[in-house]
Structure formats: structure tokens, C-alpha cells
PDB file of C-alpha atoms in Angstrom:
ATOM      1  CA  MET A   1     -24.642  40.265 -82.661  1.00  0.00           C
ATOM      2  CA  SER A   2     -21.701  38.633 -81.513  1.00  0.00           C
ATOM      3  CA  GLN A   3     -18.033  39.499 -81.918  1.00  0.00           C
ATOM      4  CA  ASN A   4     -15.213  36.971 -82.492  1.00  0.00           C
ATOM      5  CA  TYR A   5     -12.073  37.116 -79.970  1.00  0.00           C
ATOM      6  CA  SER A   6      -9.345  38.982 -81.181  1.00  0.00           C
ATOM      7  CA  ASN A   7      -6.688  40.438 -79.740  1.00  0.00           C
ATOM      8  CA  LYS A   8      -6.039  38.547 -76.479  1.00  0.00           C
ATOM      9  CA  PRO A   9      -5.727  40.063 -73.688  1.00  0.00           C
ATOM     10  CA  LYS A  10      -3.036  39.264 -70.897  1.00  0.00           C
ATOM     11  CA  ILE A  11      -2.865  39.082 -67.294  1.00  0.00           C
ATOM     12  CA  ILE A  12      -0.791  41.593 -66.283  1.00  0.00           C
ATOM     13  CA  LEU A  13       1.013  40.771 -62.979  1.00  0.00           C
ATOM     14  CA  LYS A  14       0.912  44.017 -60.389  1.00  0.00           C
ATOM     15  CA  ASN A  15       3.524  46.506 -59.591  1.00  0.00           C
ATOM     16  CA  LYS A  16       5.848  44.380 -61.764  1.00  0.00           C
ATOM     17  CA  ALA A  17       7.691  47.373 -63.151  1.00  0.00           C
ATOM     18  CA  VAL A  18      11.063  45.044 -63.967  1.00  0.00           C
ATOM     19  CA  PHE A  19      10.424  41.625 -64.914  1.00  0.00           C
ATOM     20  CA  ARG A  20      12.787  38.268 -63.675  1.00  0.00           C
ATOM     21  CA  LYS A  21      12.627  35.158 -65.465  1.00  0.00           C
ATOM     22  CA  SER A  22      10.354  33.622 -63.447  1.00  0.00           C
ATOM     23  CA  ASP A  23       7.809  36.584 -63.083  1.00  0.00           C
ATOM     24  CA  LYS A  24       7.877  35.989 -67.526  1.00  0.00           C
ATOM     25  CA  THR A  25       7.666  32.398 -66.458  1.00  0.00           C
ATOM     26  CA  ARG A  26       4.312  32.456 -64.318  1.00  0.00           C
ATOM     27  CA  GLN A  27       3.244  35.099 -66.910  1.00  0.00           C
ATOM     28  CA  ALA A  28       3.512  32.602 -69.669  1.00  0.00           C
ATOM     29  CA  ILE A  29       1.142  30.378 -67.395  1.00  0.00           C
ATOM     30  CA  LEU A  30      -1.558  32.813 -66.583  1.00  0.00           C
ATOM     31  CA  ASP A  31      -1.956  34.075 -70.282  1.00  0.00           C
ATOM     32  CA  ALA A  32      -1.861  30.423 -72.146  1.00  0.00           C
ATOM     33  CA  ALA A  33      -4.699  29.745 -69.151  1.00  0.00           C
ATOM     34  CA  LEU A  34      -6.190  32.758 -70.298  1.00  0.00           C
ATOM     35  CA  ASP A  35      -6.095  31.805 -73.957  1.00  0.00           C
ATOM     36  CA  TYR A  36      -7.544  28.179 -73.052  1.00  0.00           C
ATOM     37  CA  LEU A  37     -10.291  29.032 -71.380  1.00  0.00           C
ATOM     38  CA  TRP A  38     -11.547  31.232 -74.012  1.00  0.00           C
ATOM     39  CA  THR A  39     -12.577  28.006 -76.187  1.00  0.00           C
ATOM     40  CA  LYS A  40     -12.718  25.721 -73.634  1.00  0.00           C
ATOM     41  CA  PRO A  41     -14.194  25.160 -70.282  1.00  0.00           C
ATOM     42  CA  TYR A  42     -12.176  24.796 -66.866  1.00  0.00           C
ATOM     43  CA  ARG A  43     -12.946  21.371 -66.120  1.00  0.00           C
ATOM     44  CA  SER A  44     -10.813  19.657 -69.113  1.00  0.00           C
ATOM     45  CA  LEU A  45      -7.838  21.906 -68.716  1.00  0.00           C
ATOM     46  CA  THR A  46      -4.570  19.416 -67.169  1.00  0.00           C
ATOM     47  CA  VAL A  47      -1.372  20.293 -66.696  1.00  0.00           C
ATOM     48  CA  ASN A  48       0.323  18.981 -68.947  1.00  0.00           C
ATOM     49  CA  GLU A  49      -1.703  21.075 -72.100  1.00  0.00           C
ATOM     50  CA  LEU A  50      -1.860  24.423 -69.866  1.00  0.00           C
ATOM     51  CA  MET A  51       2.375  23.304 -69.974  1.00  0.00           C
ATOM     52  CA  SER A  52       2.455  22.954 -73.286  1.00  0.00           C
ATOM     53  CA  LYS A  53       0.413  25.777 -74.188  1.00  0.00           C
ATOM     54  CA  ALA A  54       3.020  27.972 -72.112  1.00  0.00           C
ATOM     55  CA  GLY A  55       5.963  26.759 -73.438  1.00  0.00           C
ATOM     56  CA  SER A  56       7.329  24.863 -70.454  1.00  0.00           C
ATOM     57  CA  SER A  57       6.762  21.825 -68.732  1.00  0.00           C
ATOM     58  CA  ARG A  58       4.970  20.099 -66.212  1.00  0.00           C
ATOM     59  CA  SER A  59       7.464  20.141 -63.527  1.00  0.00           C
ATOM     60  CA  VAL A  60       7.477  24.089 -64.063  1.00  0.00           C
ATOM     61  CA  PHE A  61       3.904  24.925 -63.279  1.00  0.00           C
ATOM     62  CA  TYR A  62       4.481  22.979 -59.455  1.00  0.00           C
ATOM     63  CA  ARG A  63       6.921  25.906 -59.053  1.00  0.00           C
ATOM     64  CA  TYR A  64       4.065  28.424 -58.788  1.00  0.00           C
ATOM     65  CA  TYR A  65       0.984  26.659 -57.973  1.00  0.00           C
ATOM     66  CA  ASP A  66      -0.303  24.011 -55.727  1.00  0.00           C
ATOM     67  CA  ASP A  67      -2.528  22.793 -58.291  1.00  0.00           C
ATOM     68  CA  LEU A  68      -4.871  24.441 -61.139  1.00  0.00           C
ATOM     69  CA  PRO A  69      -7.460  25.524 -58.493  1.00  0.00           C
ATOM     70  CA  THR A  70      -4.787  27.546 -56.651  1.00  0.00           C
ATOM     71  CA  MET A  71      -3.811  29.427 -60.257  1.00  0.00           C
ATOM     72  CA  MET A  72      -7.804  30.051 -60.625  1.00  0.00           C
ATOM     73  CA  GLU A  73      -7.563  31.700 -57.569  1.00  0.00           C
ATOM     74  CA  HIS A  74      -4.932  33.759 -58.256  1.00  0.00           C
ATOM     75  CA  LEU A  75      -6.267  34.749 -61.853  1.00  0.00           C
ATOM     76  CA  LEU A  76      -9.731  35.839 -59.796  1.00  0.00           C
ATOM     77  CA  ASN A  77      -7.894  37.861 -57.514  1.00  0.00           C
ATOM     78  CA  GLU A  78      -6.017  39.947 -60.522  1.00  0.00           C
ATOM     79  CA  PHE A  79      -9.310  39.964 -62.218  1.00  0.00           C
ATOM     80  CA  LYS A  80     -11.167  41.233 -58.533  1.00  0.00           C
ATOM     81  CA  GLU A  81      -8.738  43.962 -58.824  1.00  0.00           C
ATOM     82  CA  LYS A  82      -8.512  45.095 -62.294  1.00  0.00           C
ATOM     83  CA  ILE A  83     -12.931  45.230 -61.391  1.00  0.00           C
ATOM     84  CA  MET A  84     -12.276  47.012 -58.346  1.00  0.00           C
ATOM     85  CA  ALA A  85     -10.153  49.508 -59.473  1.00  0.00           C
ATOM     86  CA  ALA A  86     -12.483  49.979 -62.980  1.00  0.00           C
ATOM     87  CA  THR A  87     -15.564  50.785 -60.363  1.00  0.00           C
ATOM     88  CA  GLY A  88     -13.665  52.802 -58.071  1.00  0.00           C
ATOM     89  CA  ALA A  89     -15.460  56.003 -59.556  1.00  0.00           C
ATOM     90  CA  TRP A  90     -18.683  55.432 -58.609  1.00  0.00           C
ATOM     91  CA  LEU A  91     -17.227  53.596 -54.994  1.00  0.00           C
ATOM     92  CA  ASN A  92     -15.552  55.815 -53.856  1.00  0.00           C
ATOM     93  CA  GLY A  93     -16.026  58.752 -55.780  1.00  0.00           C
ATOM     94  CA  GLU A  94     -18.136  62.295 -54.447  1.00  0.00           C
ATOM     95  CA  GLY A  95     -19.956  64.259 -57.011  1.00  0.00           C
ATOM     96  CA  ASP A  96     -23.286  63.699 -58.990  1.00  0.00           C
ATOM     97  CA  PRO A  97     -23.034  59.786 -58.508  1.00  0.00           C
ATOM     98  CA  ILE A  98     -25.604  58.913 -61.771  1.00  0.00           C
ATOM     99  CA  PRO A  99     -22.432  59.894 -64.118  1.00  0.00           C
ATOM    100  CA  LEU A 100     -19.695  57.852 -61.523  1.00  0.00           C
ATOM    101  CA  LEU A 101     -21.974  54.838 -61.821  1.00  0.00           C
ATOM    102  CA  VAL A 102     -22.695  54.818 -65.685  1.00  0.00           C
ATOM    103  CA  GLU A 103     -18.674  55.340 -65.511  1.00  0.00           C
ATOM    104  CA  SER A 104     -18.102  52.859 -63.250  1.00  0.00           C
ATOM    105  CA  LEU A 105     -20.288  50.344 -65.159  1.00  0.00           C
ATOM    106  CA  GLU A 106     -18.828  51.191 -68.212  1.00  0.00           C
ATOM    107  CA  ASN A 107     -15.075  50.189 -66.880  1.00  0.00           C
ATOM    108  CA  LEU A 108     -16.512  46.825 -65.765  1.00  0.00           C
ATOM    109  CA  VAL A 109     -18.174  45.864 -68.733  1.00  0.00           C
ATOM    110  CA  GLU A 110     -14.679  46.968 -70.472  1.00  0.00           C
ATOM    111  CA  VAL A 111     -12.281  44.982 -68.061  1.00  0.00           C
ATOM    112  CA  SER A 112     -14.865  41.453 -68.148  1.00  0.00           C
ATOM    113  CA  TYR A 113     -15.100  41.287 -71.589  1.00  0.00           C
ATOM    114  CA  GLN A 114     -11.020  41.088 -72.007  1.00  0.00           C
ATOM    115  CA  TYR A 115     -11.530  38.927 -69.057  1.00  0.00           C
ATOM    116  CA  GLY A 116     -14.626  36.754 -68.929  1.00  0.00           C
ATOM    117  CA  PRO A 117     -13.037  33.616 -69.250  1.00  0.00           C
ATOM    118  CA  ILE A 118     -11.807  33.908 -65.752  1.00  0.00           C
ATOM    119  CA  LEU A 119     -15.223  34.442 -64.182  1.00  0.00           C
ATOM    120  CA  ARG A 120     -16.992  31.485 -66.367  1.00  0.00           C
ATOM    121  CA  ALA A 121     -14.831  28.888 -64.935  1.00  0.00           C
ATOM    122  CA  VAL A 122     -14.523  29.876 -61.565  1.00  0.00           C
ATOM    123  CA  LEU A 123     -18.259  29.839 -61.108  1.00  0.00           C
ATOM    124  CA  ASP A 124     -18.555  26.819 -62.714  1.00  0.00           C
ATOM    125  CA  ALA A 125     -16.178  24.635 -61.037  1.00  0.00           C
ATOM    126  CA  ALA A 126     -16.720  26.797 -57.446  1.00  0.00           C
ATOM    127  CA  PRO A 127     -19.391  23.994 -56.540  1.00  0.00           C
ATOM    128  CA  MET A 128     -16.872  21.374 -56.771  1.00  0.00           C
ATOM    129  CA  ASN A 129     -14.155  22.743 -55.542  1.00  0.00           C
ATOM    130  CA  GLU A 130     -13.795  23.371 -52.165  1.00  0.00           C
ATOM    131  CA  ARG A 131     -10.708  26.581 -52.505  1.00  0.00           C
ATOM    132  CA  LEU A 132     -12.182  28.008 -55.331  1.00  0.00           C
ATOM    133  CA  GLU A 133     -15.745  28.249 -53.715  1.00  0.00           C
ATOM    134  CA  LYS A 134     -14.315  30.393 -50.979  1.00  0.00           C
ATOM    135  CA  ALA A 135     -12.337  32.067 -53.364  1.00  0.00           C
ATOM    136  CA  TRP A 136     -15.634  33.175 -55.260  1.00  0.00           C
ATOM    137  CA  THR A 137     -17.471  33.082 -51.655  1.00  0.00           C
ATOM    138  CA  HIS A 138     -14.614  35.898 -50.612  1.00  0.00           C
ATOM    139  CA  PHE A 139     -14.832  37.703 -54.447  1.00  0.00           C
ATOM    140  CA  ALA A 140     -18.475  38.346 -53.894  1.00  0.00           C
ATOM    141  CA  ARG A 141     -18.976  39.358 -50.206  1.00  0.00           C
ATOM    142  CA  ASP A 142     -16.296  42.251 -50.972  1.00  0.00           C
ATOM    143  CA  PHE A 143     -17.886  43.256 -53.583  1.00  0.00           C
ATOM    144  CA  ASP A 144     -21.359  43.182 -52.228  1.00  0.00           C
ATOM    145  CA  ASP A 145     -19.942  45.194 -48.771  1.00  0.00           C
ATOM    146  CA  ALA A 146     -18.488  47.797 -51.059  1.00  0.00           C
ATOM    147  CA  VAL A 147     -22.094  48.200 -52.947  1.00  0.00           C
ATOM    148  CA  THR A 148     -23.610  47.810 -49.621  1.00  0.00           C
ATOM    149  CA  HIS A 149     -22.123  50.707 -48.317  1.00  0.00           C
ATOM    150  CA  GLN A 150     -22.091  52.806 -51.249  1.00  0.00           C
ATOM    151  CA  ILE A 151     -25.796  52.649 -51.524  1.00  0.00           C
ATOM    152  CA  GLU A 152     -26.536  53.127 -47.453  1.00  0.00           C
ATOM    153  CA  HIS A 153     -24.236  56.474 -47.940  1.00  0.00           C
ATOM    154  CA  GLN A 154     -25.843  57.468 -50.722  1.00  0.00           C
ATOM    155  CA  GLN A 155     -28.966  56.816 -49.314  1.00  0.00           C
ATOM    156  CA  ALA A 156     -27.688  58.753 -46.067  1.00  0.00           C
ATOM    157  CA  ALA A 157     -27.113  61.898 -48.273  1.00  0.00           C
ATOM    158  CA  GLY A 158     -30.638  61.815 -49.640  1.00  0.00           C
ATOM    159  CA  LEU A 159     -29.554  60.576 -53.258  1.00  0.00           C
ATOM    160  CA  ILE A 160     -30.486  57.290 -52.859  1.00  0.00           C
ATOM    161  CA  LYS A 161     -34.641  55.904 -51.465  1.00  0.00           C
ATOM    162  CA  PRO A 162     -34.709  54.238 -48.355  1.00  0.00           C
ATOM    163  CA  PHE A 163     -34.935  50.074 -48.549  1.00  0.00           C
ATOM    164  CA  ASP A 164     -32.548  47.578 -47.590  1.00  0.00           C
ATOM    165  CA  ALA A 165     -29.110  47.907 -49.151  1.00  0.00           C
ATOM    166  CA  ARG A 166     -27.684  44.653 -48.741  1.00  0.00           C
ATOM    167  CA  PRO A 167     -29.700  42.625 -50.706  1.00  0.00           C
ATOM    168  CA  VAL A 168     -30.366  44.597 -53.668  1.00  0.00           C
ATOM    169  CA  ALA A 169     -26.653  44.990 -53.722  1.00  0.00           C
ATOM    170  CA  THR A 170     -26.082  41.483 -53.673  1.00  0.00           C
ATOM    171  CA  ALA A 171     -28.769  41.372 -56.648  1.00  0.00           C
ATOM    172  CA  LEU A 172     -27.177  43.816 -58.473  1.00  0.00           C
ATOM    173  CA  ASN A 173     -23.964  42.265 -58.502  1.00  0.00           C
ATOM    174  CA  ARG A 174     -24.985  38.625 -58.849  1.00  0.00           C
ATOM    175  CA  MET A 175     -27.145  40.321 -62.337  1.00  0.00           C
ATOM    176  CA  ASP A 176     -23.504  41.314 -63.269  1.00  0.00           C
ATOM    177  CA  SER A 177     -21.622  38.231 -63.013  1.00  0.00           C
ATOM    178  CA  GLU A 178     -23.956  36.219 -64.526  1.00  0.00           C
ATOM    179  CA  MET A 179     -24.501  38.683 -67.377  1.00  0.00           C
ATOM    180  CA  VAL A 180     -21.090  39.345 -68.113  1.00  0.00           C
ATOM    181  CA  SER A 181     -20.680  35.179 -67.537  1.00  0.00           C
ATOM    182  CA  HIS A 182     -22.769  34.006 -70.218  1.00  0.00           C
ATOM    183  CA  HIS A 183     -21.772  36.781 -73.075  1.00  0.00           C
ATOM    184  CA  PHE A 184     -18.007  37.224 -72.383  1.00  0.00           C
ATOM    185  CA  GLY A 185     -16.884  34.040 -70.841  1.00  0.00           C
ATOM    186  CA  HIS A 186     -15.890  31.996 -74.378  1.00  0.00           C
ATOM    187  CA  SER A 187     -15.461  32.864 -77.910  1.00  0.00           C
ATOM    188  CA  PRO A 188     -17.162  34.413 -79.625  1.00  0.00           C
ATOM    189  CA  ARG A 189     -18.347  36.717 -77.443  1.00  0.00           C
ATOM    190  CA  GLY A 190     -21.521  38.951 -77.025  1.00  0.00           C
ATOM    191  CA  SER A 191     -22.730  42.441 -77.818  1.00  0.00           C
ATOM    192  CA  GLN A 192     -20.352  44.628 -75.370  1.00  0.00           C
ATOM    193  CA  THR A 193     -22.484  47.342 -76.080  1.00  0.00           C
ATOM    194  CA  ASP A 194     -25.564  45.500 -74.721  1.00  0.00           C
ATOM    195  CA  VAL A 195     -24.043  44.031 -72.029  1.00  0.00           C
ATOM    196  CA  ARG A 196     -23.453  47.801 -71.100  1.00  0.00           C
ATOM    197  CA  ASP A 197     -26.742  49.046 -71.567  1.00  0.00           C
ATOM    198  CA  ALA A 198     -28.791  46.360 -70.270  1.00  0.00           C
ATOM    199  CA  ILE A 199     -26.758  46.599 -66.908  1.00  0.00           C
ATOM    200  CA  ILE A 200     -26.912  50.375 -66.502  1.00  0.00           C
ATOM    201  CA  ARG A 201     -30.194  50.093 -67.152  1.00  0.00           C
ATOM    202  CA  ILE A 202     -30.374  48.147 -64.193  1.00  0.00           C
ATOM    203  CA  TRP A 203     -28.604  49.799 -61.580  1.00  0.00           C
ATOM    204  CA  VAL A 204     -29.836  53.123 -62.775  1.00  0.00           C
ATOM    205  CA  ALA A 205     -33.883  52.830 -62.558  1.00  0.00           C
ATOM    206  CA  THR A 206     -33.243  50.692 -59.045  1.00  0.00           C
ATOM    207  CA  LEU A 207     -30.686  52.921 -57.977  1.00  0.00           C
ATOM    208  CA  TYR A 208     -32.304  56.363 -58.888  1.00  0.00           C
ATOM    209  CA  GLY A 209     -35.496  55.617 -60.660  1.00  0.00           C
ATOM    210  CA  ASP A 210     -36.532  55.613 -64.205  1.00  0.00           C
ATOM    211  CA  GLU A 211     -36.297  59.315 -64.726  1.00  0.00           C
ATOM    212  CA  ALA A 212     -32.979  59.305 -64.069  1.00  0.00           C
ATOM    213  CA  LEU A 213     -31.907  56.739 -67.098  1.00  0.00           C
ATOM    214  CA  LYS A 214     -32.853  59.811 -69.621  1.00  0.00           C
ATOM    215  CA  PRO A 215     -29.466  61.353 -69.552  1.00  0.00           C
ATOM    216  CA  CYS A 216     -27.911  58.129 -70.032  1.00  0.00           C
ATOM    217  CA  PHE A 217     -29.872  57.553 -73.428  1.00  0.00           C
ATOM    218  CA  LEU A 218     -30.596  60.563 -74.608  1.00  0.00           C
ATOM    219  CA  GLU A 219     -30.717  58.819 -78.154  1.00  0.00           C
ATOM    220  CA  GLU A 220     -34.236  58.114 -77.179  1.00  0.00           C
ATOM    221  CA  ASN A 221     -35.314  60.664 -75.836  1.00  0.00           C
ATOM    222  CA  THR A 222     -35.035  62.906 -79.895  1.00  0.00           C
TER     223      THR A 222
END
């Protein structure tokens, strides 16, 4: 069942213990952009409308960003850092890989549920804007590299069967991006539980086999 968007998340500028006035202004711009993208497509966004929402003038926008694609690249990088931190348990952790993977995927879905419009906007705009196309290419490549490395690491340890890791990592990552963009990229959002369970099933079964799914969905085995 779809859920209505409420309790609007905020883009948090990283490593800012104390905010200067300029930080607060940029924060207001980013929050206004995310707020806009919940209900309207990026292609209809203008600097005038954005700054009206942010409570500042058009000229203030250009103190921080050259244009709207530059701002969206900033938002994508903020989103990327949140996702990298959220999935660190599996990408960087040592221990039982399946619980670590489930934890990481749950965190990924939680972050995407809050900030999905950023990804949807970039995916929609990238084919028509070279800057955003490059930003998305780098974003995707970094995740593909990280997942490929971890699959190969676990293959070497005998935890995952041998196969060519790169195309599988790419396929899993593109599935995630399409799923969260489609279900969480606008208001009303889709079911967080349904998306989480679907992604967990596909990742765990692909990497560790169908038997590995049983501990992940114990209620189905009773």
C-alpha cells in the first residue's frame, strides 16, 4: 500500500557542527529543492521558483551554484555519501556476510525512502545534461567498484561461488537504483517494506543461494 509523504527529511551539510549564515542559506536552497522534487519533476524546476521556496532572491542562488545541474550534482554527492555510510556493514565489514548484507540493504532502503527524489531527478535529467550524466556515471561506477570488490573478496574466502563479479554487481546496483527511484522518487511513496524485502531476496539469492534466504524470512518457514 502506498504511503503519504510526511515528516520531510532535510539535506544535512556534512561536518557542520556550527552553521554560518551562508551555510544556512545553502541549506535552505537544498531543502527547497528536495521539497520541490517530491511532487514535481526536475525538468520543470526553475531558479526563480526554487529561490521563492527558499525565501531568497535569484542572485543568492548563483553565489553557491553555477546552475541547477551543479546543484543537483551536489545533492547527488550528498546522497552518495549517505548510501556509502549506510551500506558499510557489508561493503567493509568482517563477519557473517548474510546478516551484514541484510543490514546494509535495510539501511540503503531507509536512506532512499527519505531522499529518493534526488536519484529520480538525476536519472531523468542525465541523458540531456552532460554534467549530470558524468555525475551519475561516477556515482554508479563507484558503487559497482565497491560491490565488485566485496564479491571477489568473499569468493576468495569461499563464501560466494565463482562467477564474473562485475556484471552481477552492476545488475544488482542498477536494480536498486530503478527500484528506489520508481517507488520512492515522488510522493506518495511506495511501500518501504515491499521494496526492502524484494531487494533482500534478489541480493541474497543471487550471491549466496536460495537456502540462504530462509534465515532472512523466518516467518515464511513456520
